[in-house]
Coordinates of C-alpha atoms in Angstrom, one line a residue:
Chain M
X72 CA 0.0 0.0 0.0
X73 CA 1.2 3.4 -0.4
X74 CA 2.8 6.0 1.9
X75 CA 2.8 9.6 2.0
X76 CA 6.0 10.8 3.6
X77 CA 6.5 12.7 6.5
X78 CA 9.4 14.8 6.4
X79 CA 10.9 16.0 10.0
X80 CA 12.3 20.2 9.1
X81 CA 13.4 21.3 12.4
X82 CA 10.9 21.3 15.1
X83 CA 7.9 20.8 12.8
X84 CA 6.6 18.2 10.5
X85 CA 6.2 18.5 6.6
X86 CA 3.5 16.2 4.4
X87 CA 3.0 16.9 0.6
X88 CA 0.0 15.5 -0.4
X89 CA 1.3 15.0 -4.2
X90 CA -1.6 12.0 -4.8
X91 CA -5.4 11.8 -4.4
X92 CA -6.5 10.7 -1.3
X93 CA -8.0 7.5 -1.3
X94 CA -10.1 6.4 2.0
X95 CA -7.3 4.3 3.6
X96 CA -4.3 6.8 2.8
X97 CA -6.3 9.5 4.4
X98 CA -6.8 7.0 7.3
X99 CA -2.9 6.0 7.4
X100 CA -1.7 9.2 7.0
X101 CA -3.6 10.5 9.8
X102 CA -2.2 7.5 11.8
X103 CA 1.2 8.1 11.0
X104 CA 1.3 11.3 11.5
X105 CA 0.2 11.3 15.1
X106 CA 2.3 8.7 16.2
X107 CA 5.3 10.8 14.2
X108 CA 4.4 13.6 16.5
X109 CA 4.6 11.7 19.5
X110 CA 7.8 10.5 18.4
X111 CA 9.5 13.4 17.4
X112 CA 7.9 16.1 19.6
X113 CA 7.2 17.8 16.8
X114 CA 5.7 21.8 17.5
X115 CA 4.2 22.0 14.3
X116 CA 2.5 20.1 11.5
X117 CA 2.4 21.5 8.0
X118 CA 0.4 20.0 5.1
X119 CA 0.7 21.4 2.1
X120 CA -2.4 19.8 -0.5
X121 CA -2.0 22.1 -3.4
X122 CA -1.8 19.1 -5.8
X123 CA -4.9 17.6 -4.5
X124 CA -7.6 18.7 -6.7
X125 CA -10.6 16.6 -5.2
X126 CA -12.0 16.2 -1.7
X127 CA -14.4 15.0 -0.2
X128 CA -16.0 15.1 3.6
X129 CA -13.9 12.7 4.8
X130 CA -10.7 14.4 3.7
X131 CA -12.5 17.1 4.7
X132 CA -12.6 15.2 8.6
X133 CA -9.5 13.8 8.7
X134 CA -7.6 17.1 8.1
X135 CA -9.8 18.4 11.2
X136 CA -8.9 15.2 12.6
X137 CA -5.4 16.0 12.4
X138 CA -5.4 19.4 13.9
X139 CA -7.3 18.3 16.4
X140 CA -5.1 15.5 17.8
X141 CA -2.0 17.8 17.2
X142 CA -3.5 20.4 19.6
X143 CA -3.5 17.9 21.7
X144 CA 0.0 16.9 21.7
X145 CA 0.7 20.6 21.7
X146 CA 1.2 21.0 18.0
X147 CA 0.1 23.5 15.9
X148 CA -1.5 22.2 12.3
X149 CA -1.4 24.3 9.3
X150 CA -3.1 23.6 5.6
X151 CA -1.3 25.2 2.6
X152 CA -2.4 26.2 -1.0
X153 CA -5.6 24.8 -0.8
X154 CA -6.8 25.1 -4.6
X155 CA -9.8 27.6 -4.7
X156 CA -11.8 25.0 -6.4
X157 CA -11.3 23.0 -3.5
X158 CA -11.5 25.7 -0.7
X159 CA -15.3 26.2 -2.4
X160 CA -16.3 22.3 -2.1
X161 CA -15.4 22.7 2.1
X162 CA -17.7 25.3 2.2
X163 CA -20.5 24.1 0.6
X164 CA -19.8 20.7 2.1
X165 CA -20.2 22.4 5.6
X166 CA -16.5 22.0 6.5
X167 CA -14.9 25.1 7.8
X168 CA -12.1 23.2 9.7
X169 CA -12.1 25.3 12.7
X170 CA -9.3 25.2 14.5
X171 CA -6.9 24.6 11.4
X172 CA -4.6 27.3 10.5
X173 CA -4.3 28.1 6.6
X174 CA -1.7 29.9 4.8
X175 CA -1.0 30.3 0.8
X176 CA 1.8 28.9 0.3
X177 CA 4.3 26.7 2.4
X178 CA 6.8 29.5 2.8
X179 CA 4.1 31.4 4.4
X180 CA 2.9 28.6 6.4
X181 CA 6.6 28.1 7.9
X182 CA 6.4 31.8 9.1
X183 CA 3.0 30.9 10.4
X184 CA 3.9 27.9 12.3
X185 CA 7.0 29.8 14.1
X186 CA 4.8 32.3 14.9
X187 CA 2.1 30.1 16.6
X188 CA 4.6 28.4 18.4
X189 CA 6.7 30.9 19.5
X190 CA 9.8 30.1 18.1
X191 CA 12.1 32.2 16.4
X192 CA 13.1 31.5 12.3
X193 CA 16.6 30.9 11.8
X194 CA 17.0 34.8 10.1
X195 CA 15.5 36.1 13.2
X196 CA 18.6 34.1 15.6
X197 CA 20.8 35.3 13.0
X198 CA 19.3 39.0 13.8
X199 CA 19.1 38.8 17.3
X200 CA 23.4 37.6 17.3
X201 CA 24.8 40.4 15.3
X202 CA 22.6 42.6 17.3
X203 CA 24.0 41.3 20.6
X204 CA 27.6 42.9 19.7
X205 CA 25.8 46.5 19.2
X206 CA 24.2 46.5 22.4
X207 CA 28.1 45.5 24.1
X208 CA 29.2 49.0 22.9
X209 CA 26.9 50.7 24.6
Chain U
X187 CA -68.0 23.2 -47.5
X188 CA -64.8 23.5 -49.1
X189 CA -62.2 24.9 -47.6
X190 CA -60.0 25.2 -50.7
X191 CA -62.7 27.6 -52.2
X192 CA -61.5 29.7 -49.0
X193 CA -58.0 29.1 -49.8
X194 CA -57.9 30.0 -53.7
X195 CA -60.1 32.8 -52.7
X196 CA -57.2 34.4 -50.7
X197 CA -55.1 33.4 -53.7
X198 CA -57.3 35.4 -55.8
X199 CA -57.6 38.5 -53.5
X200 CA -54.0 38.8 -52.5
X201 CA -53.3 42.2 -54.0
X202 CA -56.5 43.2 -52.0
X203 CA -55.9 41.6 -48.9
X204 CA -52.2 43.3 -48.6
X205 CA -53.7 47.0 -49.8
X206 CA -56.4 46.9 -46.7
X207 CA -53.8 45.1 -44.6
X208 CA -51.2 48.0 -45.2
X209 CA -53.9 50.6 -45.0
X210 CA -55.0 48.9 -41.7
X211 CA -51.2 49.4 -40.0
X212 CA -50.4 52.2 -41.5
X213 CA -54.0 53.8 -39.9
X214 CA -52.9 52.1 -36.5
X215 CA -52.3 55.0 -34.3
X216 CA -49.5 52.5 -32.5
X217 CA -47.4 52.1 -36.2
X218 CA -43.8 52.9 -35.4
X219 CA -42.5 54.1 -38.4
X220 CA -39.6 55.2 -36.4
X221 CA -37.9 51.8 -35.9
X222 CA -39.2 50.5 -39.0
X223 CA -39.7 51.9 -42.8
X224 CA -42.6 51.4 -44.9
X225 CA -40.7 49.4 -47.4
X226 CA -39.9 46.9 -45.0
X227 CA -43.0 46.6 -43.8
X228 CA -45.4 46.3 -47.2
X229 CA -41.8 43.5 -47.7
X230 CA -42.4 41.4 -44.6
X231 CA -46.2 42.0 -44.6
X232 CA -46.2 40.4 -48.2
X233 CA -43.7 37.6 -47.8
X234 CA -45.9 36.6 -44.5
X235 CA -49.1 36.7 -46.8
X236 CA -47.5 35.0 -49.8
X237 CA -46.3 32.4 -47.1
X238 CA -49.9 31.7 -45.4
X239 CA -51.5 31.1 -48.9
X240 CA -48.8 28.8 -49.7
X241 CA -49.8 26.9 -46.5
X242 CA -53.8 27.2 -46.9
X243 CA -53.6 26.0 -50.5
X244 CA -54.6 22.7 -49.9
X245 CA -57.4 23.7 -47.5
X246 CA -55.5 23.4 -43.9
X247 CA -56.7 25.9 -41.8
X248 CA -56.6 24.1 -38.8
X249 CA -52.9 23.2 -37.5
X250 CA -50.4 25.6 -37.8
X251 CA -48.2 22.8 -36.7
X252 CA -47.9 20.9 -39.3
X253 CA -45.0 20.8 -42.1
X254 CA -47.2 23.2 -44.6
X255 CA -46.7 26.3 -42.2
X256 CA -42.8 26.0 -41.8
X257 CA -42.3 28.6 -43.8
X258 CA -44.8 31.0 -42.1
X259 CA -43.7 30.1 -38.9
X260 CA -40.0 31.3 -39.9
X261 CA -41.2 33.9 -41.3
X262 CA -43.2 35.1 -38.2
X263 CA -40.4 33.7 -36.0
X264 CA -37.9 36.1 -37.6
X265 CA -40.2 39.2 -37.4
X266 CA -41.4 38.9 -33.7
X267 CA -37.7 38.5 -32.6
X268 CA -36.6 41.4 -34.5
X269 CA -39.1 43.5 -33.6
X270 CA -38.2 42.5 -29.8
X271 CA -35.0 43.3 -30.4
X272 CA -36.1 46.6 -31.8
X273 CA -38.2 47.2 -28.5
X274 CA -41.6 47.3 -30.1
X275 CA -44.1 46.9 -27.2
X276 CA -46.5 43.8 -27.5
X277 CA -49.6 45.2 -28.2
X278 CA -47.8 46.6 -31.4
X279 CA -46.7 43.3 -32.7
X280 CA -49.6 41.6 -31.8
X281 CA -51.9 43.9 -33.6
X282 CA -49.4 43.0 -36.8
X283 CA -51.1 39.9 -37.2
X284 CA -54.4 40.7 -35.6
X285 CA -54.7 43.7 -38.4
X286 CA -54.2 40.8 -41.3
X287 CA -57.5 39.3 -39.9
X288 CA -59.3 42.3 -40.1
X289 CA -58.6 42.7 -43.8
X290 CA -59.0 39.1 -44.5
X291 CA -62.5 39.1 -43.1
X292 CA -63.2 42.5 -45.0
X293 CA -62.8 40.8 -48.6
X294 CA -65.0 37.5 -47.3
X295 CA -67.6 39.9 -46.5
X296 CA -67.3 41.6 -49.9
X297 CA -67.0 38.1 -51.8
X298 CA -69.8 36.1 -50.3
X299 CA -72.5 38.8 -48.7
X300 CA -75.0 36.7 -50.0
X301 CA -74.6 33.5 -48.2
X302 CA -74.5 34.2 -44.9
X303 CA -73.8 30.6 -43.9
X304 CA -70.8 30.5 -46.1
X305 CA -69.4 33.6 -44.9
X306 CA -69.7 32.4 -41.1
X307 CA -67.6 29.3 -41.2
X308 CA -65.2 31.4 -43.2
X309 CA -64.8 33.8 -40.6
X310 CA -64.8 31.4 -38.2
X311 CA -61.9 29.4 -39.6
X312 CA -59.7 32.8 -40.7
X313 CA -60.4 33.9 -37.0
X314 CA -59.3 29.9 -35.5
X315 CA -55.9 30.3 -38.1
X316 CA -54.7 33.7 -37.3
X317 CA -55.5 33.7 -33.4
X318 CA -53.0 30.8 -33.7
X319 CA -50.5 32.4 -35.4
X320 CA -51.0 35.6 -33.0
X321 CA -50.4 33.1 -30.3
X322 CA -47.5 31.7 -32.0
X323 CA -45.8 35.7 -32.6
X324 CA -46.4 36.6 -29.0
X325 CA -44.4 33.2 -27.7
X326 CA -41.8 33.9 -29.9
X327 CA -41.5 37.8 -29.0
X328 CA -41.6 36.8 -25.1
X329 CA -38.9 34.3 -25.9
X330 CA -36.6 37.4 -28.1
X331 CA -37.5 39.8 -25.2
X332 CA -36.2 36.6 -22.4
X333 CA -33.3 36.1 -24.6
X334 CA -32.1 40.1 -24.3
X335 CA -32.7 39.7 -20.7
X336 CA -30.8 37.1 -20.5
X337 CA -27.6 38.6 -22.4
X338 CA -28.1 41.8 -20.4
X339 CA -27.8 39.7 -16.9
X340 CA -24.9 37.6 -18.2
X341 CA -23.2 40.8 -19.1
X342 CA -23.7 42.2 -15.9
X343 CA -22.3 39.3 -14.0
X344 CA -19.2 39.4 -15.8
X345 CA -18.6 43.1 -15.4
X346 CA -19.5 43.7 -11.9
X347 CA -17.3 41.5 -10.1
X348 CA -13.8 43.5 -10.6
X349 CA -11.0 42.0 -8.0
X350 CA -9.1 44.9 -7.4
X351 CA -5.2 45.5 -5.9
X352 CA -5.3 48.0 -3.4
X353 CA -1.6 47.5 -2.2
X354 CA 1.2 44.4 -2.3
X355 CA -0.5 41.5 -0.3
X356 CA -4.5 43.4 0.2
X357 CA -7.0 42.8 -2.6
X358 CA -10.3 44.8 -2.7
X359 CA -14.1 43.7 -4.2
X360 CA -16.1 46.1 -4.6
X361 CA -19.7 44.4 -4.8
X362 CA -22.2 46.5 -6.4
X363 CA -26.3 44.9 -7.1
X364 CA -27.7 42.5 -5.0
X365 CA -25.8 39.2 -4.0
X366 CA -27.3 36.2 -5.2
X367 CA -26.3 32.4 -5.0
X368 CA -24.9 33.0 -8.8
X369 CA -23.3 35.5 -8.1
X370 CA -21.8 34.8 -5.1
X371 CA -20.2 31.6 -6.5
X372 CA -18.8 34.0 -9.5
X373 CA -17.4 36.6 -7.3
X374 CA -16.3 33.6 -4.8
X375 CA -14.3 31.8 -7.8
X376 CA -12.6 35.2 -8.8
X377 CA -11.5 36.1 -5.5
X378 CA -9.7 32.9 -4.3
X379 CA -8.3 32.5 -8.3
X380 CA -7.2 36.2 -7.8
X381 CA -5.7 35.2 -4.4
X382 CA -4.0 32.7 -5.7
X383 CA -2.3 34.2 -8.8
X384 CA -0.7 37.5 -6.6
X385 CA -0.5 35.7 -3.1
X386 CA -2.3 37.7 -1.4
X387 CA -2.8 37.2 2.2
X388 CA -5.6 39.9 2.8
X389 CA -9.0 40.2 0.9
X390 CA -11.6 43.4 1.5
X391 CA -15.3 42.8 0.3
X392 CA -16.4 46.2 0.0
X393 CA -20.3 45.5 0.4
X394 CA -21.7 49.5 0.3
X395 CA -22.9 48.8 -3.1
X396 CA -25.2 45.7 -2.0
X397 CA -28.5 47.4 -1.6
X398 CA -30.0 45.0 1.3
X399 CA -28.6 42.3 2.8
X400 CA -31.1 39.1 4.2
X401 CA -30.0 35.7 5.8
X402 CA -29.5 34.7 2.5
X403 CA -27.4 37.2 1.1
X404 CA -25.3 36.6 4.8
X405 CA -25.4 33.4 3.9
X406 CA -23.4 34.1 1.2
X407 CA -21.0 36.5 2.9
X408 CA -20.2 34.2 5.3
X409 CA -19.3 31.2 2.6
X410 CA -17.1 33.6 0.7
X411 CA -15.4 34.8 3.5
X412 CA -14.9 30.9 5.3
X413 CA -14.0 29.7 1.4
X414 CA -11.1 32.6 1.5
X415 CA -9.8 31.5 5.0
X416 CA -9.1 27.9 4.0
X417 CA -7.2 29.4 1.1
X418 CA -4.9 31.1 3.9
X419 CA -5.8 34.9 3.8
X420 CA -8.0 37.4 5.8
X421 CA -11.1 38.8 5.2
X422 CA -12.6 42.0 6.3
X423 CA -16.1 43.2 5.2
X424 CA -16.4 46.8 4.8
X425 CA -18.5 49.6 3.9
X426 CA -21.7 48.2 6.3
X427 CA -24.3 51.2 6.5
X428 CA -26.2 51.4 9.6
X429 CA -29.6 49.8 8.1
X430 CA -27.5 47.2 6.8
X431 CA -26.1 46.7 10.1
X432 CA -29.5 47.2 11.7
X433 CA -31.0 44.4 9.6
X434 CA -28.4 41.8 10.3
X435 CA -28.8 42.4 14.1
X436 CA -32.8 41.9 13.5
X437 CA -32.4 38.8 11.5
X438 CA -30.0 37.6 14.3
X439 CA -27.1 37.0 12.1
X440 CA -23.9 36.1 13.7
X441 CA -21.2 37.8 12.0
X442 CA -18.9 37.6 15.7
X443 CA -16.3 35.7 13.7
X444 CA -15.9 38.0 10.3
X445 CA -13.9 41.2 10.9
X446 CA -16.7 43.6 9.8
X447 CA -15.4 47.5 9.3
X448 CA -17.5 51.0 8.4
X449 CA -15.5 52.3 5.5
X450 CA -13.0 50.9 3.3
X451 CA -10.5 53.3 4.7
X452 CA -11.1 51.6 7.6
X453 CA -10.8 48.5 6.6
X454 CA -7.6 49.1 4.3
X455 CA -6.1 51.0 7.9
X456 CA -6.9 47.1 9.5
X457 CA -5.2 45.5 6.7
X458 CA -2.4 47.8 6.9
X459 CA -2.0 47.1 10.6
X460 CA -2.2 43.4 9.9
X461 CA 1.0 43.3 7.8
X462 CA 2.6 45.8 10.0
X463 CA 2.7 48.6 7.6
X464 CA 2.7 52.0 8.4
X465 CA 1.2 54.8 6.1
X466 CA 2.4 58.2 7.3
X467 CA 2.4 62.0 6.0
X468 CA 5.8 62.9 4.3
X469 CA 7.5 65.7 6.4
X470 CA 8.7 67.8 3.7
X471 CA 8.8 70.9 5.7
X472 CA 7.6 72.7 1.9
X473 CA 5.7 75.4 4.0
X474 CA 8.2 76.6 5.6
X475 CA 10.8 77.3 2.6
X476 CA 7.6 79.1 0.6
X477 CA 7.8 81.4 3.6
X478 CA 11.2 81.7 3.8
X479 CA 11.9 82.7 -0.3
X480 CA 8.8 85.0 0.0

């Protein structure tokens, strides 16, 4: 059976849905994922779907799902480049996913998770040393 | 009775028929001889004419359905939807074909005054043919007028949904007319494809020009502006008047989770805050060095 890969980027967790979700993925996925969190102690999940081009309300749950258990774990979830088409189906299906964070793209949903979880990007470290030396002077 | 008597008789009086026919439009008070010439008229009136003897000449006066009348019913197809087009009224173009009867019956009368009986099934069956064929005009001028109606909303849809780019990262939508489910899906679809192409993280929906908002039309708000947060960005409503605002409190719409703002300015001044821009007055000091050359 297929796998969609988790990638581990730092502190937070990276999926690329590059495939059509099928039932059981969806199911695995969310399954692995969780127990990938636990694992790593990931902050952050980040799901990028901007190839999917179909959903359904199930995909539609599991992604809540997700969040969800995150939270739980202390993890933040975010959903990037939804597909307008798609962001209209969720609406009409009903499916707002509260509680999910959304961001365009995933360079914008990086800067979103490190913002939710209060963590600082690696230019903002690199900021805060060459600063340090100005503040010596004084 | 023979009904192809009745049909070579119109044969015979054709010349006739058209004169009083002409005579009876051009008397009609309601003749627009400013969206139409006389010599078009006297053309169409004559080709309908030539067209119904052709269909009565072998004595069917009954069903103007069947394959004989083709030719009339083009005929009377193509001037009812022109004349919609042209914005006659429907009286006018009814009375078109209503006149015809008129002058028909006039040269019965004159032909056969002195059999009664004759005459009175004639009438009868001119009256039963043309009120069909008046019947048949008016669907086919509501359908022309429907179709124009139809352009002009289409038309409308595609022009009033403008995304605009008020600044790097903010779109704006004006909406103008009243929102409904069609609409809403159109200015939904260009919205999120507009997001989309410019990454833009914050979207206005200007909705002064929406002269009254129901549950419905919330309804629709409220899908736009959850379709536009799964996408990623932000979305403020703005430009809500006070009865606007006053309805939506009385219909007991919850709009708690939409930031809702007065004015555009206002909402734009949130947006800017959002991205942590700052819009401030350039200190030029240009009133001071007019004083000091003067």
């Amino acid at each position: 059976m297929d796998r969609i890969p988790i990638l581990k980027m730092g502190p937070f967790l990276l999926v690329t849905i590059q495939v059509d979700l099928y039932d059981r993925l969806a199911l695995s996925l969310e399954n692995d994922l969780i127990n990938m969190v636990s694992k790593t102690g990931a902050r952050g999940v980040l799901i990028d779907i901007s190839a999917v081009n179909i959903v359904d309300s199930f995909m539609g749950r599991i992604l809540g799902n997700i969040a969800s258990m995150s939270r739980i774990m202390d993890a933040e979830t975010v959903v990037v480049g939804m597909q307008p088409a798609v962001a209209i189906t969720l609406v009409e299906l009903g499916l707002t996913l509260q509680g999910v964070h959304t961001a365009l793209n995933v360079e914008k949903g990086m800067d979103l998770l490190y913002d939710k979880s209060d963590l600082l990007t690696d230019e903002q470290n690199n900021q805060e040393d060459t600063e340090e030396p100005d503040d010596y002077n004084d | 009775m023979n009904t192809k008597q009745t049909a070579q008789l119109l044969k015979k009086q054709k010349k006739t028929i058209l004169e009083s026919w002409m005579k009876h439009q051009l008397a009609d008070e309601a003749l627009r001889d400013d969206l139409i010439s006389n010599d078009d008229l006297r053309r169409q009136s004559e080709e309908l004419l030539n067209g119904i003897i052709t269909a009565t000449e072998k004595g069917n006066f009954d069903n103007v359905y069947s394959s004989e009348y083709d030719l009339v019913n083009d005929v009377l197809n193509d001037i009812s939807i022109t004349r919609a087009r042209q914005g006659f009224s429907p009286r006018e173009v009814t009375m078109y074909v209503l006149s015809l009867k008129q002058a028909i019956i006039e040269v019965m009368i004159k032909e056969h005054k002195d059999q009664p009986e004759l005459l009175f099934t004639e009438i009868q069956m001119t009256n039963k043919l043309l009120d069909n064929l008046s019947i048949l005009t008016f669907e086919t001028y509501l359908k022309g007028r429907e179709e124009v109606i139809l352009r002009q909303t289409d038309e409308i849809n595609e022009i009033s949904t403008p995304v605009i780019r008020v600044w790097d990262g903010i779109l704006a939508l004006p909406i103008i007319g009243t929102l409904d489910s069609q609409r809403t899906q159109i200015v939904m679809e260009n919205l999120l494809q507009e997001i989309v192409n410019t990454g833009s993280n914050i979207a206005i929906l200007d909705i002064s020009g929406v002269p009254a908002v129901d549950s419905l039309v919330a309804q629709h708000l409220i899908k736009t502006v959850s379709a536009t947060r799964l996408m990623g960005a932000e979305c403020i409503i703005s430009g809500i008047r006070a009865e606007i605002a006053q309805t939506i409190v009385h219909l007991g719409i919850d709009l708690s989770s939409i930031k809702t703002k007065a004015s555009l300015a206002s909402a734009l001044q949130l947006a800017f805050t959002m991205l942590s821009l700052e819009v401030k007055k350039k200190n030029t000091g240009n009133i001071q060095n007019s004083r000091l050359i003067r």
